[in-house]
mmCIF file of N, CA and C in Angstrom:
data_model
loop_
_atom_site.group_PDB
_atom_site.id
_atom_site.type_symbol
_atom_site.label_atom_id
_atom_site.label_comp_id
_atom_site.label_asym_id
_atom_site.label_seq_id
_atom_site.Cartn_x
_atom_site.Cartn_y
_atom_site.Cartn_z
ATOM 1 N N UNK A 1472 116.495 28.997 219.894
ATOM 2 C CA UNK A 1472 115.145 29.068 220.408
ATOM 3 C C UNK A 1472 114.155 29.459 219.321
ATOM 4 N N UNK A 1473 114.547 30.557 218.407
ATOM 5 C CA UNK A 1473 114.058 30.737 217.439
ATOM 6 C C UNK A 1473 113.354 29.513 216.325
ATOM 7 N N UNK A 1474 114.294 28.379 216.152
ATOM 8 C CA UNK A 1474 114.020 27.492 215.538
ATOM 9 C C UNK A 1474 112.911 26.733 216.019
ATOM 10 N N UNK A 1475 112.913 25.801 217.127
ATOM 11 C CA UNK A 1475 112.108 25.679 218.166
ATOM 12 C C UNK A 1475 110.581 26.341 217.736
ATOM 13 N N UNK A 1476 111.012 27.551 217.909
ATOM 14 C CA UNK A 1476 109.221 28.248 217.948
ATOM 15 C C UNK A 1476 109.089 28.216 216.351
ATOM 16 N N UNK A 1477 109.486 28.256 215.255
ATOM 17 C CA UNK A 1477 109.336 28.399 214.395
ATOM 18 C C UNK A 1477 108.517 26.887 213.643
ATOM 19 N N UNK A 1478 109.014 25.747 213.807
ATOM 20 C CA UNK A 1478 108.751 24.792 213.961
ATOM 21 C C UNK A 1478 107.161 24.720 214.593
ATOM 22 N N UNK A 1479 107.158 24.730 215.893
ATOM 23 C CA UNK A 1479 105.624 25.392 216.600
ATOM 24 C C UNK A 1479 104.969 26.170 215.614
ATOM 25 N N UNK A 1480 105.061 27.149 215.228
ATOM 26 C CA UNK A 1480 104.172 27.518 214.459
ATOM 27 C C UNK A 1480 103.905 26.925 213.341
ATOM 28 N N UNK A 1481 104.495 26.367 212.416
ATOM 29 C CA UNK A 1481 104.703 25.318 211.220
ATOM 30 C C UNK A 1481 103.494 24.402 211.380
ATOM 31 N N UNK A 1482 103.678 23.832 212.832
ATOM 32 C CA UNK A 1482 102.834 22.325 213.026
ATOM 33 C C UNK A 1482 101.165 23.000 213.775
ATOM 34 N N UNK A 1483 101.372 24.291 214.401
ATOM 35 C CA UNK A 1483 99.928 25.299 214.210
ATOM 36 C C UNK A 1483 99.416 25.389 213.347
ATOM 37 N N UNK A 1484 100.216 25.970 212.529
ATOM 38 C CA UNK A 1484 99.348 26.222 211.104
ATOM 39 C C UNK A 1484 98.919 25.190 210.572
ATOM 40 N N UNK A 1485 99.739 24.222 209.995
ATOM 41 C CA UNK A 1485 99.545 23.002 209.588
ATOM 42 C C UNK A 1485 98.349 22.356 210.386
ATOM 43 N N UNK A 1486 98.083 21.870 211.537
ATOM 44 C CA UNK A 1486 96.910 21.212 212.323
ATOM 45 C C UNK A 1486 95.530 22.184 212.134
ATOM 46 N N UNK A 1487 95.670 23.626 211.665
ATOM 47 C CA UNK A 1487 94.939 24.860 211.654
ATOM 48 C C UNK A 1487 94.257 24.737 210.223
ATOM 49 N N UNK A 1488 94.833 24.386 209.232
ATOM 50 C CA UNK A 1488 94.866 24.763 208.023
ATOM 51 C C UNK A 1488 93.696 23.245 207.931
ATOM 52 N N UNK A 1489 94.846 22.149 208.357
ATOM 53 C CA UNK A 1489 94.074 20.795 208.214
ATOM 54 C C UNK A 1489 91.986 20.612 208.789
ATOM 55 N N UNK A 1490 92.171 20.899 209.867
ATOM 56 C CA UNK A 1490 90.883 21.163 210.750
ATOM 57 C C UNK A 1490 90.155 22.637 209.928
ATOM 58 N N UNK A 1491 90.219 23.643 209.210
ATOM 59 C CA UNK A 1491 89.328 24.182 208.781
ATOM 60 C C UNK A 1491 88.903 23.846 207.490
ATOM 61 N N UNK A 1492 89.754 22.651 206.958
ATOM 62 C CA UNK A 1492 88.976 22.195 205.914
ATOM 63 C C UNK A 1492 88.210 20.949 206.139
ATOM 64 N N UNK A 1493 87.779 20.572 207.144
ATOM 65 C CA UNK A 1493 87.469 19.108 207.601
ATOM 66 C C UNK A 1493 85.569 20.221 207.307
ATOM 67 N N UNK A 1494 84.912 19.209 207.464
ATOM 68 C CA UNK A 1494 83.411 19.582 206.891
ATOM 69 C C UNK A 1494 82.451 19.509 208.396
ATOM 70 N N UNK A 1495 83.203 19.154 209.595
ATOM 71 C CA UNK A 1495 82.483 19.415 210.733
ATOM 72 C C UNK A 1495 82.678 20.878 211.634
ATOM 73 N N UNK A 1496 81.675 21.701 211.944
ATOM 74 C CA UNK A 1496 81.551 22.923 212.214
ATOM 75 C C UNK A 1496 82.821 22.765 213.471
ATOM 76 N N UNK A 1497 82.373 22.136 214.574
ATOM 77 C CA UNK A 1497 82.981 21.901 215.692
ATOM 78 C C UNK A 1497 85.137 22.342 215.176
ATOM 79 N N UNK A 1498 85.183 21.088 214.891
ATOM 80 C CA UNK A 1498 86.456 21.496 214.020
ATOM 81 C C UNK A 1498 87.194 22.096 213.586
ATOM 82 N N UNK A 1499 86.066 23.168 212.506
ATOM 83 C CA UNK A 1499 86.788 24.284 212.173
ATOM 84 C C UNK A 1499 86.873 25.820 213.133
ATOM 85 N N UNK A 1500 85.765 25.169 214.341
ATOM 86 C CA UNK A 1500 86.153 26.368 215.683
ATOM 87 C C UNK A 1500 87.531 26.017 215.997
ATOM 88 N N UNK A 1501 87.341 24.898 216.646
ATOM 89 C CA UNK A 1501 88.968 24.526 216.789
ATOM 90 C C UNK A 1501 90.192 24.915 215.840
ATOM 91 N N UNK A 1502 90.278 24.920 214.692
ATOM 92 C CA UNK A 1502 90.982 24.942 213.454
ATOM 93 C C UNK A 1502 91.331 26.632 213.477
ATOM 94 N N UNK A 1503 90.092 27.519 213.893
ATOM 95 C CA UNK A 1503 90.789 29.095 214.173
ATOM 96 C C UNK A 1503 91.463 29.510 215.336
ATOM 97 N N UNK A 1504 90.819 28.511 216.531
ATOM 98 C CA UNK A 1504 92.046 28.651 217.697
ATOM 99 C C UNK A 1504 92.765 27.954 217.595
ATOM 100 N N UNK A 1505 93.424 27.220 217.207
ATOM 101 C CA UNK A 1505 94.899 26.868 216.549
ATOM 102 C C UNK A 1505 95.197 27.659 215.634
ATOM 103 N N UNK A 1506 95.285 28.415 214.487
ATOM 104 C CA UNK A 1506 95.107 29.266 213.706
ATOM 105 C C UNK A 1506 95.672 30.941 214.539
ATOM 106 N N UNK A 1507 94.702 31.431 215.565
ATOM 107 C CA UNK A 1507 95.050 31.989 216.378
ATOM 108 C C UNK A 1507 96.169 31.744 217.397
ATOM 109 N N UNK A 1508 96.051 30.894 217.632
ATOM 110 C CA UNK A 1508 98.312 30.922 218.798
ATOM 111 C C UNK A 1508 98.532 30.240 217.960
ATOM 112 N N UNK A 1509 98.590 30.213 216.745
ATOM 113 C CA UNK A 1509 99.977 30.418 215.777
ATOM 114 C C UNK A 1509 100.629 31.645 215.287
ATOM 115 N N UNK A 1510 99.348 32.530 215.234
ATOM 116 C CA UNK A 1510 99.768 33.909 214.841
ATOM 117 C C UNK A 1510 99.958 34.305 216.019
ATOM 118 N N UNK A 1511 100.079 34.274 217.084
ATOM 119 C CA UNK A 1511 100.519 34.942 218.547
ATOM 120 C C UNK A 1511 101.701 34.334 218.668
ATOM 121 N N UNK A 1512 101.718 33.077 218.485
ATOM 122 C CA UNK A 1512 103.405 32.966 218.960
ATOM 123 C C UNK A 1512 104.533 33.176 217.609
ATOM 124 N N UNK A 1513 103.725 33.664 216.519
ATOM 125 C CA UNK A 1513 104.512 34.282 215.491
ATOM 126 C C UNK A 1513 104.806 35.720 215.816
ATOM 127 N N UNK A 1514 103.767 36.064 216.156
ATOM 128 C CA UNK A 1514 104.228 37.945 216.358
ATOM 129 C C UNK A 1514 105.133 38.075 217.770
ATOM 130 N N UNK A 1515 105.237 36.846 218.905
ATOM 131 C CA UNK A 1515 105.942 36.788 219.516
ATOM 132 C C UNK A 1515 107.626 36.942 219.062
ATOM 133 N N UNK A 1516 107.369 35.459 218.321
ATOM 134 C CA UNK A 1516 109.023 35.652 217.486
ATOM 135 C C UNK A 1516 109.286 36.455 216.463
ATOM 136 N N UNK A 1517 108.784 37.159 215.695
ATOM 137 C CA UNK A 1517 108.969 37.998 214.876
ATOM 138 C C UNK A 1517 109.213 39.125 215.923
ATOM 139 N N UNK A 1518 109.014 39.454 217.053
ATOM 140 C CA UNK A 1518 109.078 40.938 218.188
ATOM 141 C C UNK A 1518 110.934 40.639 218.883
ATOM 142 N N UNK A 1519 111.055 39.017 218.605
ATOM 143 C CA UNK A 1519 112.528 38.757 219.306
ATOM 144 C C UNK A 1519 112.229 38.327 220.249
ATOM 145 N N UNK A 1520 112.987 36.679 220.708
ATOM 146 C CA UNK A 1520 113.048 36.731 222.336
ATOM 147 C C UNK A 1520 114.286 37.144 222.878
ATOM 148 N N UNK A 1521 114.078 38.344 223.242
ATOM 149 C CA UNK A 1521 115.156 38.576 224.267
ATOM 150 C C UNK A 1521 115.424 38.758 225.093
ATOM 151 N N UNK A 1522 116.290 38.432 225.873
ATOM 152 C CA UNK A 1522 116.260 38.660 227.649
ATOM 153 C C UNK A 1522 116.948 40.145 227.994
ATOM 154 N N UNK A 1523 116.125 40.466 229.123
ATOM 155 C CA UNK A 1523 116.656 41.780 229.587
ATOM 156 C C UNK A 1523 115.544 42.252 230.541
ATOM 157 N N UNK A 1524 115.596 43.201 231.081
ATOM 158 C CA UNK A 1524 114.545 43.952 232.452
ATOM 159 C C UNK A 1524 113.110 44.204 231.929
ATOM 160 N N UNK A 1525 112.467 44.392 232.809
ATOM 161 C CA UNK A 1525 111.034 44.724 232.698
ATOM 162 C C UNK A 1525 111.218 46.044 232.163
ATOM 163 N N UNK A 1526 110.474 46.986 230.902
ATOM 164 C CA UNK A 1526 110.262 48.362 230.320
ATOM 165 C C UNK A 1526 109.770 48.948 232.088
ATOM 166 N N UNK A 1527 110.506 49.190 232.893
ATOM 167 C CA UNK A 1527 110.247 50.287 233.684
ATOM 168 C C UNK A 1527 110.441 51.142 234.294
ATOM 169 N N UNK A 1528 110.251 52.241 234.436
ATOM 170 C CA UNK A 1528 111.326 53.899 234.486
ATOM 171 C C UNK A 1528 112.127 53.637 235.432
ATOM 172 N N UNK A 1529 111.556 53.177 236.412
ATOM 173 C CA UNK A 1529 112.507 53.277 237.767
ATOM 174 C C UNK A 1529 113.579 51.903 238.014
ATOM 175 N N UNK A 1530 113.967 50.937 236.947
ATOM 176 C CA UNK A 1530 114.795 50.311 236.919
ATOM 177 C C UNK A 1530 116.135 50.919 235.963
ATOM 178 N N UNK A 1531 116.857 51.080 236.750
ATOM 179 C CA UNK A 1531 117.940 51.092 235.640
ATOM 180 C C UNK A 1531 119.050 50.065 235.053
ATOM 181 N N UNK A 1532 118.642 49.673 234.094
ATOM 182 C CA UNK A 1532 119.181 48.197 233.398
ATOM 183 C C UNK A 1532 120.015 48.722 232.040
ATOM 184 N N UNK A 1533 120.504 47.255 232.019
ATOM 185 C CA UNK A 1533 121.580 48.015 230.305
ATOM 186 C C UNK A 1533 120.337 47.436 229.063
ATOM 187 N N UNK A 1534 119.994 46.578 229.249
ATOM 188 C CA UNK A 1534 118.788 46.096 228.367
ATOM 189 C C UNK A 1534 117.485 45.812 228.453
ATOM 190 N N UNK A 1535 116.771 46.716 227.610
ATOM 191 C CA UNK A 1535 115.459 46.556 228.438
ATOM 192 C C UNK A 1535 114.454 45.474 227.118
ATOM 193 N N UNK A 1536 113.477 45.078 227.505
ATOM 194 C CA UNK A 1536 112.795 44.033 226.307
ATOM 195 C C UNK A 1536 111.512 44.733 225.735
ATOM 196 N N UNK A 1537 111.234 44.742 224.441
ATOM 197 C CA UNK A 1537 110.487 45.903 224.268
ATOM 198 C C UNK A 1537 109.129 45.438 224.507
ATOM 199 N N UNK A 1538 107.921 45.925 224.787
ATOM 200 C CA UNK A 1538 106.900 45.460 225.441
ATOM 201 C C UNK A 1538 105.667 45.508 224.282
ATOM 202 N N UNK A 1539 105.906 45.996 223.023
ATOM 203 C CA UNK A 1539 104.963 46.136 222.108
ATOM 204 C C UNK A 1539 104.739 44.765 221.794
ATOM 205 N N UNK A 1540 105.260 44.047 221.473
ATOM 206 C CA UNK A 1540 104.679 42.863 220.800
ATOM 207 C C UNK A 1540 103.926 42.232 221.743
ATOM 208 N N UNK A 1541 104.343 42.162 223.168
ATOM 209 C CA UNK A 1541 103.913 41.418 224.417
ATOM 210 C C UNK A 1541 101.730 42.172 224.071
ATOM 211 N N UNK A 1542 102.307 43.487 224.205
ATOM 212 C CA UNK A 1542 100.746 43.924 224.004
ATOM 213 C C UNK A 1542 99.849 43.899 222.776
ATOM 214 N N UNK A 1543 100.197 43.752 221.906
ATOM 215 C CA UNK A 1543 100.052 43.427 220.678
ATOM 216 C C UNK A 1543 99.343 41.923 220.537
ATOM 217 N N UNK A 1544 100.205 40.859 221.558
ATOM 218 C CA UNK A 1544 99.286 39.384 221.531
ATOM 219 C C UNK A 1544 98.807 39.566 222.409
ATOM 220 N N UNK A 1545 98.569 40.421 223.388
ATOM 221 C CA UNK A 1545 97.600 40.425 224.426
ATOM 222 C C UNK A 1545 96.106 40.633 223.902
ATOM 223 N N UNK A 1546 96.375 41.928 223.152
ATOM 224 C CA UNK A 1546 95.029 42.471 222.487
ATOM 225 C C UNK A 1546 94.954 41.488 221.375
ATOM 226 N N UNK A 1547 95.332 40.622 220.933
ATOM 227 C CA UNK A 1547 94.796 39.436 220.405
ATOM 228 C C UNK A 1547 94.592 38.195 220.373
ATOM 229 N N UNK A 1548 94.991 37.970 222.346
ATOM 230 C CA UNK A 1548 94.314 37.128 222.632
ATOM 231 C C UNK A 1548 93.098 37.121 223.013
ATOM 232 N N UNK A 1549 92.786 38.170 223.617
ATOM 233 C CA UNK A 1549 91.444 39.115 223.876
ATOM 234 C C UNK A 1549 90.251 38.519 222.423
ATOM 235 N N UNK A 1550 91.113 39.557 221.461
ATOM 236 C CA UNK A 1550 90.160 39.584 220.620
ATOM 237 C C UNK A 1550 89.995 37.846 220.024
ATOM 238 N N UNK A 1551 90.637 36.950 219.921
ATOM 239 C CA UNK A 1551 90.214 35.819 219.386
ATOM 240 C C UNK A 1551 89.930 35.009 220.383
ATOM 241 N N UNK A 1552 89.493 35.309 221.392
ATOM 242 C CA UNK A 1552 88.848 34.649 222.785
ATOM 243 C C UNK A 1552 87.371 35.053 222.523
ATOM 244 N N UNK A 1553 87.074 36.278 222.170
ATOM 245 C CA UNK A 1553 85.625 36.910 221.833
ATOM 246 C C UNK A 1553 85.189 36.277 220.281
ATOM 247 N N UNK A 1554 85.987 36.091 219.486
ATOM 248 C CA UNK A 1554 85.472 35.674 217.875
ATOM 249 C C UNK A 1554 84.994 34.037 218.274
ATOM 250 N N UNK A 1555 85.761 33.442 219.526
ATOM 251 C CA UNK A 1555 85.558 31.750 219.344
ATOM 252 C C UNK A 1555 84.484 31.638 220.173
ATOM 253 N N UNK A 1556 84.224 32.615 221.248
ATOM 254 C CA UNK A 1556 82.984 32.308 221.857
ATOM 255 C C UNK A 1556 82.075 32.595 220.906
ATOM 256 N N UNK A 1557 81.830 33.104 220.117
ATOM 257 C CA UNK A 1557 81.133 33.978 219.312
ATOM 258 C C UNK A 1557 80.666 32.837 218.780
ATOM 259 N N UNK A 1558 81.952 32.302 218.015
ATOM 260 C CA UNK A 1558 81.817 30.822 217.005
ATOM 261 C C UNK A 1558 81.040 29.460 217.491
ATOM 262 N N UNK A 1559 81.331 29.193 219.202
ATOM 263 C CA UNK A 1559 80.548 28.612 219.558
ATOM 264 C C UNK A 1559 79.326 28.581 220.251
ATOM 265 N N UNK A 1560 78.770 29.919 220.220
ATOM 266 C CA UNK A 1560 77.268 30.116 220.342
ATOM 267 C C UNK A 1560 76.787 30.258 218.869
ATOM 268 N N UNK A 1561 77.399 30.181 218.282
ATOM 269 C CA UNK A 1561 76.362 30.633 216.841
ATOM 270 C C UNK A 1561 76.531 28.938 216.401
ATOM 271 N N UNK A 1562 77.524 28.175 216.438
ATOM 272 C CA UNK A 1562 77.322 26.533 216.175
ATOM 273 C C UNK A 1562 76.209 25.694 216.961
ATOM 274 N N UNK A 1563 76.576 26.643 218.532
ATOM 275 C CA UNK A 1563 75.318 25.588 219.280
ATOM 276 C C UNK A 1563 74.015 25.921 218.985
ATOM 277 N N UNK A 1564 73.756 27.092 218.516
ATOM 278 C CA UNK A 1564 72.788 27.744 218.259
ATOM 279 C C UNK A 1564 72.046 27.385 216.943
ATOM 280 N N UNK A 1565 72.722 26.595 215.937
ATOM 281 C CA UNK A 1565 72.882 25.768 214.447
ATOM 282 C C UNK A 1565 72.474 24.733 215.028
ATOM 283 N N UNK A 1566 73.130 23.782 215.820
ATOM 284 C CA UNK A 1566 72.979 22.858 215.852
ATOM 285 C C UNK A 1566 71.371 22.547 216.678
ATOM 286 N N UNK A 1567 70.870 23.140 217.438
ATOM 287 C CA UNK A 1567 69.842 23.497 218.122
ATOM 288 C C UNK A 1567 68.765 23.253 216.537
ATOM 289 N N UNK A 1568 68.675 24.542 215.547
ATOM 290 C CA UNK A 1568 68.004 24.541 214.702
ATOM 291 C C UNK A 1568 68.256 23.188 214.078
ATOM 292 N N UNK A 1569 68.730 22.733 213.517
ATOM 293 C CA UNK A 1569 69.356 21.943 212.563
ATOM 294 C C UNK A 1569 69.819 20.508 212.636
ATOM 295 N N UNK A 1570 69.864 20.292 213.750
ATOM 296 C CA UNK A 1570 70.373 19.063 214.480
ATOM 297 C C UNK A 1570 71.771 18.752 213.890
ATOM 298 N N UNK A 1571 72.541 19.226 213.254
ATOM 299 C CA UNK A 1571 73.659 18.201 212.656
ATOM 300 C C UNK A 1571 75.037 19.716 212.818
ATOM 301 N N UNK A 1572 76.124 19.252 212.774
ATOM 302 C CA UNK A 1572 77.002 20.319 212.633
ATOM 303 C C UNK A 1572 78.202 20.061 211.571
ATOM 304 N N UNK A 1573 77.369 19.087 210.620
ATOM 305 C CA UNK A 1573 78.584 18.767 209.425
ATOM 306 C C UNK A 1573 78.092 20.016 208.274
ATOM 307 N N UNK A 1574 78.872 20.220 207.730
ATOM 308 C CA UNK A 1574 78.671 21.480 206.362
ATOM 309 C C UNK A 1574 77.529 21.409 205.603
ATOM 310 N N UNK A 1575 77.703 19.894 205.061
ATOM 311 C CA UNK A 1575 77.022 18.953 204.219
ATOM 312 C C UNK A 1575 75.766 19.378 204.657
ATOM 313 N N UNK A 1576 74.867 18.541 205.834
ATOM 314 C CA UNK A 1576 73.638 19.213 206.012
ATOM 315 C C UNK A 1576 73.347 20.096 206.164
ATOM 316 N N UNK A 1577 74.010 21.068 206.571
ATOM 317 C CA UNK A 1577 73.698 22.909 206.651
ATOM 318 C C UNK A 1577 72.957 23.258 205.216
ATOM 319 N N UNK A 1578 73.410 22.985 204.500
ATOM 320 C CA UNK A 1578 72.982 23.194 202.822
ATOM 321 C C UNK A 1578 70.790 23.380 203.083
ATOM 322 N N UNK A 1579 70.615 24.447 202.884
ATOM 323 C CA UNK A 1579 68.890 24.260 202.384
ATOM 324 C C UNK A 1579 68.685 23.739 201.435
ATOM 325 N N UNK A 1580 67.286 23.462 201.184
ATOM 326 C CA UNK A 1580 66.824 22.377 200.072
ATOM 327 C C UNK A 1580 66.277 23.481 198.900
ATOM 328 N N UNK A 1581 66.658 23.569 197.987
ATOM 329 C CA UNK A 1581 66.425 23.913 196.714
ATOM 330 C C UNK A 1581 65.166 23.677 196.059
#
């Protein structure tokens, strides 16, 4: 399973890496949320998938699954849910001024 997700992240990054160098704004929003659940389902597999009970006092199990990493991509799905809205009010907000959302015209005139 490990392999599997590892792979997944490979072709994240890769589609992530590709799209933030492309010269249209739009794009490279996209390009950090791909970017972002790559690093979530990395800190997923780097935490282990393993099977076993819910972390809770009143179960008594032989294996329990540890719950840090689970919260760990929680609080960063959070937080890169807030950076992309962010990203796309400040693009629409460009594009409003500016009419265009390629790199290229962003440039002021000298």
């Amino acid at each position: 399973m490990e392999l599997i997700m590892i792979v997944v992240i490979g072709c994240l990054f890769t589609a992530a890496t590709y799209l933030l160098l492309s010269k249209s704004l739009l794009r490279i929003i996209i390009g950090t949320g791909l970017l972002s659940h790559g690093a979530h389902l990395l800190l997923l597999t780097m935490g282990g998938l393993k099977v076993g009970a819910p972390p809770l006092l009143g179960e008594k199990a032989a294996r329990y699954v540890d719950p840090l990493p689970q919260a760990l991509i929680l609080t960063a799905i959070v937080i890169s849910f807030g950076v992309t809205a962010f990203f796309l009010v400040l693009a629409y907000r460009s594009y409003q001024e500016i009419g265009t959302d390629h790199i290229e015209g962003m440039k002021g005139d000298e």
